[in-house]
Amino acid sequence: MKAHTVVQVEEVADGGVVAHVDRLPGRRLACGECGRPASKVATTRRPARRWQDLALREQPLWLVYAPHRVWCPTCGLRVERVPWAEKWQRVTHALGRAVATLARKLDWTSVAAHFRLNWKTVASVVEAAVLWGLAHRRWLPLHVIGIDEVSRRKGQQYLTLVYDLARRRVVWVGKDRDEGTLQRFFAWLGPRCARAIRVVCCDMWRPYLAVVRAAVPAATVVFDRFHVTQYATEAVDTVRRQMWRQLAEAEKADFKRTRFLWLKNPANLRRDERTRLSGLLRLNAPIVKAYLLKEDLRRFWDYRSTAWAADHLRQWLWRASHSRLEPFKKLAKTIRTHRDGILAWTKLRVTNGALEGMNNKVKAISHRAFGFRTTWTYMANIYHCCAGLPLP
């Protein structure tokens, strides 16, 4: 503090420490609006204000100061800018940075309890840090992006996430999940930055694909193994449920509690689970055919040669289309429609696995906070924890 000094320190009844601050005579003060040195200092002052600072020997510390009115050649009569805190904030820069740092690891209620602050104060500090970080983050060209969504709350309320796959960080968060949301992202990005995008990894949702192909027609759209495998797993589960409804009571004993045997990766099964699955595969049942189709599709991702992968996919599509299993016939139709994007994976090896991990982190943020009151608060927390923003 070049223009201010502590003139008195006292302990209060609740165990805290109060430091009274005053202006050093003859020092110029800064304008609270533009930050430039003021030409004059008015004789009147504003009422004394309190700012909470980092604890002093585990005791709360407050700074108390009555700001001066100053005359700025540009802005006119304004209240001075204090060097230890932002405008309208009631915590110091040091405490604000500590709060913002800890808020990346803990929920805001725990942060508020740790620093003896109100929850709204923590929210205000973090949101201010996010806005500052978005304005000052180092911008690097986007070459490979991923697009996915995360549930905001029950009732089909989603947030759309766009992230940089190369650096594994969130780039943009938008409200809702529709064409307009993704159009807002590309409008924010601008055509010049959009031209740098070479690969877009997303799911097979038509509105996303339409916007991506219109905004970045030169980019390659890749459908990664996670989503395709997920669709195959859902098809197996649908066949299992359909078969279960058609079985007689005496026949259901063999298939009780086998759902995860059909859905899990065989490499993740325990020895007893593998033994039971081996016995089930000898049965002549629709679920066996569905399981074998799922595992055969999984082998597609092991191919390094695009030509061999294309041949394997062609044979799989024929078998699925003639399997007499409606869920797999529907899946084959979907894969045939998006065949080029699936085959592109064999060349580029781009996966949305990083985003799925990021989505799990985003969900953990919401779970540890037991939800958020507003959409913006949730979005701010995602930016704060997942976007790699600098702190003020």
GROMACS .gro file of C-alpha atoms in nm:
model
  392
    1MET     CA    1   0.000   0.000   0.000
    2LYS     CA    2   0.199   0.300  -0.126
    3ALA     CA    3  -0.060   0.561  -0.032
    4HIS     CA    4  -0.201   0.398   0.283
    5THR     CA    5  -0.076   0.269   0.615
    6VAL     CA    6  -0.208   0.087   0.921
    7VAL     CA    7  -0.259   0.336   1.203
    8GLN     CA    8  -0.416   0.117   1.470
    9VAL     CA    9  -0.462  -0.253   1.548
   10GLU     CA   10  -0.711  -0.380   1.802
   11GLU     CA   11  -0.860  -0.710   1.912
   12VAL     CA   12  -1.236  -0.744   1.920
   13ALA     CA   13  -1.450  -0.941   2.161
   14ASP     CA   14  -1.513  -1.236   1.926
   15GLY     CA   15  -1.141  -1.303   1.893
   16GLY     CA   16  -1.079  -1.126   1.564
   17VAL     CA   17  -0.827  -0.856   1.481
   18VAL     CA   18  -0.920  -0.520   1.328
   19ALA     CA   19  -0.657  -0.310   1.148
   20HIS     CA   20  -0.752   0.055   1.092
   21VAL     CA   21  -0.605   0.199   0.773
   22ASP     CA   22  -0.560   0.565   0.676
   23ARG     CA   23  -0.412   0.767   0.395
   24LEU     CA   24  -0.049   0.879   0.404
   25PRO     CA   25  -0.032   1.259   0.384
   26GLY     CA   26   0.066   1.399   0.046
   27ARG     CA   27   0.020   1.072  -0.146
   28ARG     CA   28  -0.195   1.072  -0.459
   29LEU     CA   29  -0.498   0.843  -0.466
   30ALA     CA   30  -0.634   0.650  -0.763
   31CYS     CA   31  -0.970   0.703  -0.930
   32GLY     CA   32  -1.216   0.426  -0.848
   33GLU     CA   33  -1.347   0.422  -1.206
   34CYS     CA   34  -1.042   0.434  -1.437
   35GLY     CA   35  -0.757   0.375  -1.189
   36ARG     CA   36  -0.559   0.684  -1.293
   37PRO     CA   37  -0.405   0.913  -1.027
   38ALA     CA   38  -0.656   1.173  -0.912
   39SER     CA   39  -0.567   1.542  -0.929
   40LYS     CA   40  -0.741   1.641  -0.605
   41VAL     CA   41  -0.872   1.482  -0.288
   42ALA     CA   42  -1.204   1.606  -0.155
   43THR     CA   43  -1.245   1.694   0.210
   44THR     CA   44  -1.545   1.464   0.250
   45ARG     CA   45  -1.505   1.089   0.294
   46ARG     CA   46  -1.733   0.792   0.258
   47PRO     CA   47  -1.841   0.598   0.570
   48ALA     CA   48  -1.589   0.344   0.699
   49ARG     CA   49  -1.593   0.002   0.527
   50ARG     CA   50  -1.465  -0.339   0.636
   51TRP     CA   51  -1.273  -0.589   0.424
   52GLN     CA   52  -1.195  -0.937   0.548
   53ASP     CA   53  -0.834  -1.049   0.497
   54LEU     CA   54  -0.648  -1.376   0.545
   55ALA     CA   55  -0.654  -1.497   0.905
   56LEU     CA   56  -0.375  -1.378   1.134
   57ARG     CA   57  -0.258  -1.665   1.356
   58GLU     CA   58  -0.595  -1.836   1.305
   59GLN     CA   59  -0.779  -1.520   1.407
   60PRO     CA   60  -1.005  -1.338   1.157
   61LEU     CA   61  -0.851  -1.016   1.029
   62TRP     CA   62  -1.045  -0.715   0.900
   63LEU     CA   63  -0.923  -0.395   0.742
   64VAL     CA   64  -1.128  -0.084   0.824
   65TYR     CA   65  -1.097   0.228   0.610
   66ALA     CA   66  -1.311   0.529   0.517
   67PRO     CA   67  -1.247   0.591   0.143
   68HIS     CA   68  -1.185   0.944   0.018
   69ARG     CA   69  -1.369   1.120  -0.258
   70VAL     CA   70  -1.128   1.221  -0.535
   71TRP     CA   71  -1.145   1.439  -0.842
   72CYS     CA   72  -1.043   1.263  -1.164
   73PRO     CA   73  -0.976   1.473  -1.478
   74THR     CA   74  -1.148   1.204  -1.687
   75CYS     CA   75  -1.429   1.070  -1.468
   76GLY     CA   76  -1.505   1.364  -1.241
   77LEU     CA   77  -1.589   1.316  -0.873
   78ARG     CA   78  -1.545   0.953  -0.775
   79VAL     CA   79  -1.463   0.736  -0.472
   80GLU     CA   80  -1.096   0.635  -0.460
   81ARG     CA   81  -0.977   0.288  -0.559
   82VAL     CA   82  -0.832   0.094  -0.268
   83PRO     CA   83  -0.527  -0.117  -0.363
   84TRP     CA   84  -0.612  -0.419  -0.147
   85ALA     CA   85  -0.953  -0.512  -0.289
   86GLU     CA   86  -1.166  -0.500  -0.603
   87LYS     CA   87  -1.453  -0.258  -0.640
   88TRP     CA   88  -1.767  -0.376  -0.455
   89GLN     CA   89  -1.581  -0.670  -0.298
   90ARG     CA   90  -1.562  -0.709   0.079
   91VAL     CA   91  -1.262  -0.941   0.081
   92THR     CA   92  -0.901  -0.853   0.003
   93HIS     CA   93  -0.707  -0.970  -0.302
   94ALA     CA   94  -0.511  -1.218  -0.087
   95LEU     CA   95  -0.822  -1.375   0.065
   96GLY     CA   96  -1.002  -1.374  -0.270
   97ARG     CA   97  -0.718  -1.567  -0.434
   98ALA     CA   98  -0.710  -1.817  -0.148
   99VAL     CA   99  -1.087  -1.866  -0.175
  100ALA     CA  100  -1.072  -1.910  -0.554
  101THR     CA  101  -0.786  -2.162  -0.524
  102LEU     CA  102  -0.960  -2.376  -0.262
  103ALA     CA  103  -1.292  -2.358  -0.450
  104ARG     CA  104  -1.134  -2.567  -0.726
  105LYS     CA  105  -1.100  -2.856  -0.481
  106LEU     CA  106  -1.395  -2.820  -0.242
  107ASP     CA  107  -1.760  -2.726  -0.258
  108TRP     CA  108  -1.841  -2.364  -0.185
  109THR     CA  109  -2.015  -2.438   0.145
  110SER     CA  110  -1.697  -2.599   0.281
  111VAL     CA  111  -1.487  -2.309   0.150
  112ALA     CA  112  -1.719  -2.061   0.321
  113ALA     CA  113  -1.691  -2.249   0.650
  114HIS     CA  114  -1.311  -2.271   0.623
  115PHE     CA  115  -1.264  -1.897   0.574
  116ARG     CA  116  -1.562  -1.796   0.793
  117LEU     CA  117  -1.742  -1.633   0.502
  118ASN     CA  118  -2.097  -1.627   0.376
  119TRP     CA  119  -2.177  -1.864   0.087
  120LYS     CA  120  -2.281  -1.568  -0.129
  121THR     CA  121  -1.943  -1.406  -0.068
  122VAL     CA  122  -1.764  -1.718  -0.192
  123ALA     CA  123  -1.992  -1.729  -0.498
  124SER     CA  124  -1.920  -1.363  -0.571
  125VAL     CA  125  -1.543  -1.415  -0.540
  126VAL     CA  126  -1.539  -1.722  -0.765
  127GLU     CA  127  -1.764  -1.566  -1.029
  128ALA     CA  128  -1.543  -1.255  -1.035
  129ALA     CA  129  -1.234  -1.478  -1.071
  130VAL     CA  130  -1.400  -1.663  -1.361
  131LEU     CA  131  -1.487  -1.341  -1.544
  132TRP     CA  132  -1.131  -1.215  -1.494
  133GLY     CA  133  -0.987  -1.548  -1.608
  134LEU     CA  134  -1.203  -1.557  -1.922
  135ALA     CA  135  -1.088  -1.206  -2.010
  136HIS     CA  136  -0.719  -1.282  -1.949
  137ARG     CA  137  -0.676  -1.644  -2.053
  138ARG     CA  138  -0.410  -1.717  -2.310
  139TRP     CA  139  -0.580  -1.804  -2.637
  140LEU     CA  140  -0.429  -2.086  -2.841
  141PRO     CA  141  -0.563  -2.212  -3.176
  142LEU     CA  142  -0.817  -2.492  -3.159
  143HIS     CA  143  -0.735  -2.782  -3.391
  144VAL     CA  144  -0.921  -3.075  -3.233
  145ILE     CA  145  -1.242  -3.007  -3.041
  146GLY     CA  146  -1.496  -3.230  -2.871
  147ILE     CA  147  -1.865  -3.155  -2.818
  148ASP     CA  148  -2.086  -3.319  -2.558
  149GLU     CA  149  -2.355  -3.233  -2.309
  150VAL     CA  150  -2.408  -3.271  -1.936
  151SER     CA  151  -2.737  -3.277  -1.749
  152ARG     CA  152  -2.814  -2.958  -1.560
  153ARG     CA  153  -3.104  -3.106  -1.363
  154LYS     CA  154  -3.402  -3.336  -1.414
  155GLY     CA  155  -3.644  -3.245  -1.691
  156GLN     CA  156  -3.417  -3.256  -1.998
  157GLN     CA  157  -3.216  -2.949  -1.894
  158TYR     CA  158  -2.864  -2.966  -2.037
  159LEU     CA  159  -2.546  -2.767  -2.074
  160THR     CA  160  -2.340  -2.804  -2.391
  161LEU     CA  161  -1.964  -2.840  -2.339
  162VAL     CA  162  -1.704  -2.765  -2.604
  163TYR     CA  163  -1.351  -2.857  -2.510
  164ASP     CA  164  -0.999  -2.863  -2.648
  165LEU     CA  165  -0.905  -3.229  -2.686
  166ALA     CA  166  -0.535  -3.158  -2.729
  167ARG     CA  167  -0.510  -2.969  -2.398
  168ARG     CA  168  -0.794  -3.147  -2.216
  169ARG     CA  169  -0.977  -2.840  -2.096
  170VAL     CA  170  -1.319  -2.684  -2.136
  171VAL     CA  171  -1.328  -2.401  -2.389
  172TRP     CA  172  -1.691  -2.297  -2.384
  173VAL     CA  173  -2.008  -2.378  -2.190
  174GLY     CA  174  -2.353  -2.303  -2.328
  175LYS     CA  175  -2.703  -2.329  -2.190
  176ASP     CA  176  -2.938  -2.589  -2.347
  177ARG     CA  177  -2.868  -2.858  -2.607
  178ASP     CA  178  -2.990  -2.756  -2.951
  179GLU     CA  179  -2.873  -2.607  -3.279
  180GLY     CA  180  -2.889  -2.254  -3.142
  181THR     CA  181  -2.650  -2.341  -2.859
  182LEU     CA  182  -2.378  -2.465  -3.093
  183GLN     CA  183  -2.440  -2.175  -3.331
  184ARG     CA  184  -2.370  -1.938  -3.041
  185PHE     CA  185  -2.037  -2.112  -2.983
  186PHE     CA  186  -1.923  -2.070  -3.343
  187ALA     CA  187  -2.047  -1.709  -3.343
  188TRP     CA  188  -1.840  -1.648  -3.028
  189LEU     CA  189  -1.539  -1.826  -3.180
  190GLY     CA  190  -1.555  -1.632  -3.506
  191PRO     CA  191  -1.490  -1.755  -3.861
  192ARG     CA  192  -1.115  -1.687  -3.846
  193CYS     CA  193  -1.057  -1.911  -3.541
  194ALA     CA  194  -1.307  -2.167  -3.670
  195ARG     CA  195  -1.096  -2.218  -3.984
  196ALA     CA  196  -0.816  -2.361  -3.766
  197ILE     CA  197  -1.037  -2.652  -3.653
  198ARG     CA  198  -0.933  -2.974  -3.828
  199VAL     CA  199  -1.123  -3.241  -3.633
  200VAL     CA  200  -1.455  -3.236  -3.447
  201CYS     CA  201  -1.533  -3.531  -3.219
  202CYS     CA  202  -1.898  -3.561  -3.118
  203ASP     CA  203  -2.190  -3.801  -3.101
  204MET     CA  204  -2.433  -3.877  -3.383
  205TRP     CA  205  -2.699  -3.625  -3.285
  206ARG     CA  206  -2.830  -3.465  -3.604
  207PRO     CA  207  -2.859  -3.100  -3.483
  208TYR     CA  208  -2.491  -3.101  -3.378
  209LEU     CA  209  -2.381  -3.247  -3.711
  210ALA     CA  210  -2.580  -2.993  -3.914
  211VAL     CA  211  -2.426  -2.697  -3.731
  212VAL     CA  212  -2.071  -2.840  -3.741
  213ARG     CA  213  -2.083  -2.909  -4.115
  214ALA     CA  214  -2.218  -2.560  -4.183
  215ALA     CA  215  -1.967  -2.380  -3.959
  216VAL     CA  216  -1.650  -2.583  -4.034
  217PRO     CA  217  -1.711  -2.766  -4.363
  218ALA     CA  218  -1.340  -2.848  -4.403
  219ALA     CA  219  -1.316  -3.024  -4.065
  220THR     CA  220  -1.334  -3.402  -4.032
  221VAL     CA  221  -1.618  -3.525  -3.809
  222VAL     CA  222  -1.517  -3.826  -3.599
  223PHE     CA  223  -1.752  -4.051  -3.404
  224ASP     CA  224  -1.546  -4.209  -3.132
  225ARG     CA  225  -1.561  -4.559  -2.992
  226PHE     CA  226  -1.723  -4.454  -2.666
  227HIS     CA  227  -2.053  -4.349  -2.821
  228VAL     CA  228  -2.068  -4.633  -3.075
  229THR     CA  229  -1.993  -4.891  -2.806
  230GLN     CA  230  -2.254  -4.727  -2.584
  231TYR     CA  231  -2.518  -4.767  -2.856
  232ALA     CA  232  -2.423  -5.134  -2.900
  233THR     CA  233  -2.445  -5.192  -2.524
  234GLU     CA  234  -2.790  -5.031  -2.515
  235ALA     CA  235  -2.899  -5.259  -2.801
  236VAL     CA  236  -2.784  -5.565  -2.604
  237ASP     CA  237  -2.976  -5.449  -2.298
  238THR     CA  238  -3.290  -5.394  -2.508
  239VAL     CA  239  -3.266  -5.749  -2.646
  240ARG     CA  240  -3.217  -5.882  -2.294
  241ARG     CA  241  -3.530  -5.708  -2.165
  242GLN     CA  242  -3.737  -5.823  -2.463
  243MET     CA  243  -3.622  -6.182  -2.417
  244TRP     CA  244  -3.689  -6.173  -2.042
  245ARG     CA  245  -4.052  -6.073  -2.100
  246GLN     CA  246  -4.101  -6.368  -2.336
  247LEU     CA  247  -3.942  -6.635  -2.115
  248ALA     CA  248  -4.149  -6.877  -1.911
  249GLU     CA  249  -4.098  -6.869  -1.534
  250ALA     CA  250  -3.903  -7.197  -1.541
  251GLU     CA  251  -3.661  -7.059  -1.803
  252LYS     CA  252  -3.584  -6.735  -1.616
  253ALA     CA  253  -3.365  -6.904  -1.355
  254ASP     CA  254  -3.065  -6.928  -1.591
  255PHE     CA  255  -3.077  -6.556  -1.675
  256LYS     CA  256  -3.142  -6.403  -1.334
  257ARG     CA  257  -2.886  -6.142  -1.228
  258THR     CA  258  -2.692  -6.164  -1.553
  259ARG     CA  259  -2.744  -5.810  -1.684
  260PHE     CA  260  -2.391  -5.688  -1.622
  261LEU     CA  261  -2.240  -6.009  -1.758
  262TRP     CA  262  -2.377  -5.913  -2.100
  263LEU     CA  263  -2.292  -5.543  -2.076
  264LYS     CA  264  -1.945  -5.536  -1.920
  265ASN     CA  265  -1.619  -5.560  -2.107
  266PRO     CA  266  -1.505  -5.927  -2.084
  267ALA     CA  267  -1.163  -5.809  -1.967
  268ASN     CA  268  -1.326  -5.657  -1.657
  269LEU     CA  269  -1.512  -5.972  -1.549
  270ARG     CA  270  -1.409  -6.170  -1.244
  271ARG     CA  271  -1.316  -6.538  -1.278
  272ASP     CA  272  -1.653  -6.660  -1.147
  273GLU     CA  273  -1.834  -6.418  -1.380
  274ARG     CA  274  -1.636  -6.543  -1.680
  275THR     CA  275  -1.723  -6.903  -1.588
  276ARG     CA  276  -2.094  -6.826  -1.568
  277LEU     CA  277  -2.087  -6.625  -1.892
  278SER     CA  278  -1.911  -6.913  -2.069
  279GLY     CA  279  -2.196  -7.143  -1.969
  280LEU     CA  280  -2.462  -6.896  -2.084
  281LEU     CA  281  -2.300  -6.858  -2.426
  282ARG     CA  282  -2.374  -7.226  -2.498
  283LEU     CA  283  -2.748  -7.156  -2.485
  284ASN     CA  284  -2.951  -7.088  -2.797
  285ALA     CA  285  -3.099  -6.751  -2.697
  286PRO     CA  286  -3.136  -6.409  -2.866
  287ILE     CA  287  -2.922  -6.247  -2.597
  288VAL     CA  288  -2.628  -6.468  -2.698
  289LYS     CA  289  -2.650  -6.351  -3.058
  290ALA     CA  290  -2.674  -5.988  -2.939
  291TYR     CA  291  -2.371  -6.030  -2.712
  292LEU     CA  292  -2.160  -6.180  -2.991
  293LEU     CA  293  -2.256  -5.894  -3.224
  294LYS     CA  294  -2.154  -5.641  -2.959
  295GLU     CA  295  -1.816  -5.806  -2.902
  296ASP     CA  296  -1.757  -5.840  -3.276
  297LEU     CA  297  -1.819  -5.467  -3.316
  298ARG     CA  298  -1.570  -5.401  -3.036
  299ARG     CA  299  -1.297  -5.567  -3.245
  300PHE     CA  300  -1.341  -5.296  -3.508
  301TRP     CA  301  -1.152  -5.051  -3.285
  302ASP     CA  302  -0.842  -5.271  -3.284
  303TYR     CA  303  -0.775  -5.230  -3.657
  304ARG     CA  304  -0.491  -5.003  -3.766
  305SER     CA  305  -0.562  -5.034  -4.138
  306THR     CA  306  -0.861  -4.834  -4.261
  307ALA     CA  307  -0.920  -5.085  -4.543
  308TRP     CA  308  -0.934  -5.382  -4.306
  309ALA     CA  309  -1.151  -5.187  -4.063
  310ALA     CA  310  -1.390  -5.097  -4.347
  311ASP     CA  311  -1.413  -5.463  -4.451
  312HIS     CA  312  -1.479  -5.574  -4.093
  313LEU     CA  313  -1.748  -5.306  -4.055
  314ARG     CA  314  -1.911  -5.408  -4.383
  315GLN     CA  315  -1.935  -5.770  -4.270
  316TRP     CA  316  -2.066  -5.667  -3.929
  317LEU     CA  317  -2.336  -5.447  -4.085
  318TRP     CA  318  -2.454  -5.740  -4.297
  319ARG     CA  319  -2.473  -5.974  -3.995
  320ALA     CA  320  -2.651  -5.714  -3.780
  321SER     CA  321  -2.900  -5.633  -4.057
  322HIS     CA  322  -2.985  -6.003  -4.096
  323SER     CA  323  -2.981  -6.090  -3.725
  324ARG     CA  324  -3.360  -6.065  -3.678
  325LEU     CA  325  -3.286  -5.850  -3.373
  326GLU     CA  326  -3.465  -5.518  -3.417
  327PRO     CA  327  -3.234  -5.316  -3.185
  328PHE     CA  328  -2.929  -5.429  -3.387
  329LYS     CA  329  -3.102  -5.373  -3.720
  330LYS     CA  330  -3.170  -5.018  -3.603
  331LEU     CA  331  -2.810  -4.980  -3.484
  332ALA     CA  332  -2.680  -5.108  -3.819
  333LYS     CA  333  -2.888  -4.846  -3.998
  334THR     CA  334  -2.746  -4.572  -3.775
  335ILE     CA  335  -2.386  -4.689  -3.824
  336ARG     CA  336  -2.434  -4.718  -4.200
  337THR     CA  337  -2.558  -4.356  -4.209
  338HIS     CA  338  -2.251  -4.233  -4.018
  339ARG     CA  339  -2.002  -4.483  -4.161
  340ASP     CA  340  -1.748  -4.223  -4.280
  341GLY     CA  341  -1.725  -4.058  -3.939
  342ILE     CA  342  -1.673  -4.394  -3.768
  343LEU     CA  343  -1.404  -4.502  -4.015
  344ALA     CA  344  -1.229  -4.165  -3.969
  345TRP     CA  345  -1.142  -4.281  -3.619
  346THR     CA  346  -0.904  -4.545  -3.759
  347LYS     CA  347  -0.699  -4.269  -3.925
  348LEU     CA  348  -0.710  -3.998  -3.659
  349ARG     CA  349  -0.746  -4.206  -3.339
  350VAL     CA  350  -0.933  -3.919  -3.176
  351THR     CA  351  -1.153  -4.019  -2.885
  352ASN     CA  352  -1.405  -3.845  -2.666
  353GLY     CA  353  -1.275  -4.040  -2.368
  354ALA     CA  354  -1.112  -3.722  -2.238
  355LEU     CA  355  -1.448  -3.547  -2.247
  356GLU     CA  356  -1.622  -3.835  -2.074
  357GLY     CA  357  -1.364  -3.802  -1.798
  358MET     CA  358  -1.427  -3.428  -1.795
  359ASN     CA  359  -1.803  -3.490  -1.782
  360ASN     CA  360  -1.750  -3.711  -1.478
  361LYS     CA  361  -1.555  -3.428  -1.317
  362VAL     CA  362  -1.835  -3.184  -1.399
  363LYS     CA  363  -2.093  -3.420  -1.247
  364ALA     CA  364  -1.874  -3.457  -0.938
  365ILE     CA  365  -1.870  -3.077  -0.906
  366SER     CA  366  -2.249  -3.075  -0.901
  367HIS     CA  367  -2.278  -3.372  -0.665
  368ARG     CA  368  -2.035  -3.240  -0.406
  369ALA     CA  369  -2.225  -2.909  -0.403
  370PHE     CA  370  -2.566  -3.085  -0.394
  371GLY     CA  371  -2.664  -2.886  -0.703
  372PHE     CA  372  -2.652  -2.515  -0.783
  373ARG     CA  373  -2.917  -2.249  -0.750
  374THR     CA  374  -2.875  -2.100  -1.095
  375THR     CA  375  -2.745  -2.214  -1.431
  376TRP     CA  376  -2.480  -1.940  -1.437
  377THR     CA  377  -2.344  -2.053  -1.099
  378TYR     CA  378  -2.304  -2.406  -1.235
  379MET     CA  379  -2.142  -2.277  -1.554
  380ALA     CA  380  -1.904  -2.057  -1.354
  381ASN     CA  381  -1.797  -2.355  -1.145
  382ILE     CA  382  -1.733  -2.562  -1.459
  383TYR     CA  383  -1.516  -2.285  -1.604
  384HIS     CA  384  -1.338  -2.242  -1.271
  385CYS     CA  385  -1.252  -2.611  -1.225
  386CYS     CA  386  -1.217  -2.740  -1.581
  387ALA     CA  387  -1.108  -2.456  -1.811
  388GLY     CA  388  -0.758  -2.394  -1.675
  389LEU     CA  389  -0.827  -2.022  -1.626
  390PRO     CA  390  -0.563  -1.797  -1.466
  391LEU     CA  391  -0.646  -1.649  -1.127
  392PRO     CA  392  -0.642  -1.272  -1.065
   0.00000   0.00000   0.00000
